[in-house]
PDB file of C-alpha atoms in Angstrom:
ATOM      1  CA  UNK A  19     -39.400 -65.087 -14.474  1.00 83.00           C
ATOM      2  CA  UNK A  20     -39.529 -63.950 -18.391  1.00 84.00           C
ATOM      3  CA  UNK A  21     -38.939 -60.009 -19.758  1.00 87.00           C
ATOM      4  CA  UNK A  22     -39.295 -58.751 -23.008  1.00 90.00           C
ATOM      5  CA  UNK A  23     -36.923 -56.037 -23.448  1.00 94.00           C
ATOM      6  CA  UNK A  24     -37.283 -55.558 -26.846  1.00 95.00           C
ATOM      7  CA  UNK A  25     -40.448 -56.256 -29.082  1.00 95.00           C
ATOM      8  CA  UNK A  26     -40.760 -55.734 -32.672  1.00 95.00           C
ATOM      9  CA  UNK A  27     -43.565 -56.506 -35.128  1.00 95.00           C
ATOM     10  CA  UNK A  28     -43.337 -56.417 -39.152  1.00 95.00           C
ATOM     11  CA  UNK A  29     -47.087 -55.610 -40.315  1.00 93.00           C
ATOM     12  CA  UNK A  30     -48.225 -54.857 -43.751  1.00 89.00           C
ATOM     13  CA  UNK A  31     -44.358 -54.159 -44.411  1.00 91.00           C
ATOM     14  CA  UNK A  32     -43.960 -51.526 -41.890  1.00 94.00           C
ATOM     15  CA  UNK A  33     -41.789 -51.933 -38.660  1.00 95.00           C
ATOM     16  CA  UNK A  34     -43.693 -51.776 -35.443  1.00 96.00           C
ATOM     17  CA  UNK A  35     -41.572 -50.849 -32.452  1.00 95.00           C
ATOM     18  CA  UNK A  36     -44.136 -52.354 -29.773  1.00 95.00           C
ATOM     19  CA  UNK A  37     -41.421 -52.158 -26.860  1.00 95.00           C
ATOM     20  CA  UNK A  38     -38.231 -51.012 -25.901  1.00 94.00           C
ATOM     21  CA  UNK A  39     -36.841 -51.582 -22.737  1.00 93.00           C
ATOM     22  CA  UNK A  40     -33.324 -50.508 -23.356  1.00 94.00           C
ATOM     23  CA  UNK A  41     -31.744 -47.377 -22.964  1.00 94.00           C
ATOM     24  CA  UNK A  42     -30.979 -47.294 -27.220  1.00 94.00           C
ATOM     25  CA  UNK A  43     -33.054 -45.510 -29.907  1.00 94.00           C
ATOM     26  CA  UNK A  44     -34.223 -48.641 -31.986  1.00 95.00           C
ATOM     27  CA  UNK A  45     -36.037 -46.449 -34.716  1.00 95.00           C
ATOM     28  CA  UNK A  46     -33.027 -44.228 -34.759  1.00 95.00           C
ATOM     29  CA  UNK A  47     -30.733 -47.273 -35.324  1.00 95.00           C
ATOM     30  CA  UNK A  48     -33.393 -48.557 -37.891  1.00 95.00           C
ATOM     31  CA  UNK A  49     -33.605 -45.368 -39.518  1.00 96.00           C
ATOM     32  CA  UNK A  50     -29.399 -45.611 -40.160  1.00 96.00           C
ATOM     33  CA  UNK A  51     -29.844 -48.683 -41.554  1.00 96.00           C
ATOM     34  CA  UNK A  52     -32.097 -47.261 -44.211  1.00 96.00           C
ATOM     35  CA  UNK A  53     -35.365 -47.849 -43.218  1.00 95.00           C
ATOM     36  CA  UNK A  54     -37.631 -44.864 -44.084  1.00 95.00           C
ATOM     37  CA  UNK A  55     -38.951 -42.923 -41.051  1.00 94.00           C
ATOM     38  CA  UNK A  56     -42.512 -43.339 -43.049  1.00 93.00           C
ATOM     39  CA  UNK A  57     -41.970 -47.280 -42.597  1.00 95.00           C
ATOM     40  CA  UNK A  58     -41.473 -47.168 -39.040  1.00 95.00           C
ATOM     41  CA  UNK A  59     -44.393 -46.993 -36.112  1.00 95.00           C
ATOM     42  CA  UNK A  60     -43.792 -46.721 -33.004  1.00 94.00           C
ATOM     43  CA  UNK A  61     -46.653 -48.907 -31.253  1.00 92.00           C
ATOM     44  CA  UNK A  62     -45.203 -47.886 -28.000  1.00 90.00           C
ATOM     45  CA  UNK A  63     -46.635 -44.483 -27.815  1.00 91.00           C
ATOM     46  CA  UNK A  64     -50.452 -44.098 -27.800  1.00 91.00           C
ATOM     47  CA  UNK A  65     -52.160 -43.622 -31.252  1.00 89.00           C
ATOM     48  CA  UNK A  66     -53.113 -39.875 -30.525  1.00 91.00           C
ATOM     49  CA  UNK A  67     -49.293 -39.422 -29.999  1.00 92.00           C
ATOM     50  CA  UNK A  68     -48.130 -41.383 -32.882  1.00 89.00           C
ATOM     51  CA  UNK A  69     -48.817 -38.102 -35.795  1.00 90.00           C
ATOM     52  CA  UNK A  70     -46.226 -35.969 -33.609  1.00 91.00           C
ATOM     53  CA  UNK A  71     -43.391 -38.472 -33.467  1.00 90.00           C
ATOM     54  CA  UNK A  72     -41.898 -38.017 -36.987  1.00 91.00           C
ATOM     55  CA  UNK A  73     -42.466 -41.663 -37.770  1.00 92.00           C
ATOM     56  CA  UNK A  74     -44.802 -43.191 -39.864  1.00 90.00           C
ATOM     57  CA  UNK A  75     -48.755 -43.647 -38.311  1.00 83.00           C
ATOM     58  CA  UNK A  76     -50.903 -46.798 -38.727  1.00 74.00           C
ATOM     59  CA  UNK A  77     -53.016 -44.576 -41.351  1.00 64.00           C
ATOM     60  CA  UNK A  78     -50.319 -44.762 -43.506  1.00 51.00           C
ATOM     61  CA  UNK A  79     -50.533 -48.253 -44.141  1.00 49.00           C
ATOM     62  CA  UNK A  80     -53.437 -49.545 -46.884  1.00 49.00           C
ATOM     63  CA  UNK A  81     -56.198 -51.285 -45.861  1.00 49.00           C
ATOM     64  CA  UNK A  82     -56.248 -54.966 -46.663  1.00 49.00           C
ATOM     65  CA  UNK A  83     -59.488 -56.002 -48.902  1.00 45.00           C
ATOM     66  CA  UNK A  84     -60.974 -59.579 -47.680  1.00 49.00           C
ATOM     67  CA  UNK A  85     -63.142 -61.426 -49.893  1.00 49.00           C
TER      68      UNK A  85
END
């Protein structure tokens, strides 16, 4: 049996919180460590809710240019 309680990704210099199955507020803890709220994306929320969370949104990530 396998269970993932916490899943974080780092994409384009942003911390994405994909899953939090704990009672801890991981985003708040990361902010207390000095990471700006704009650098944290709550991936566990649907995209339409993210602008209302007080944290960053994927739209704030600059698009990469592929050659």
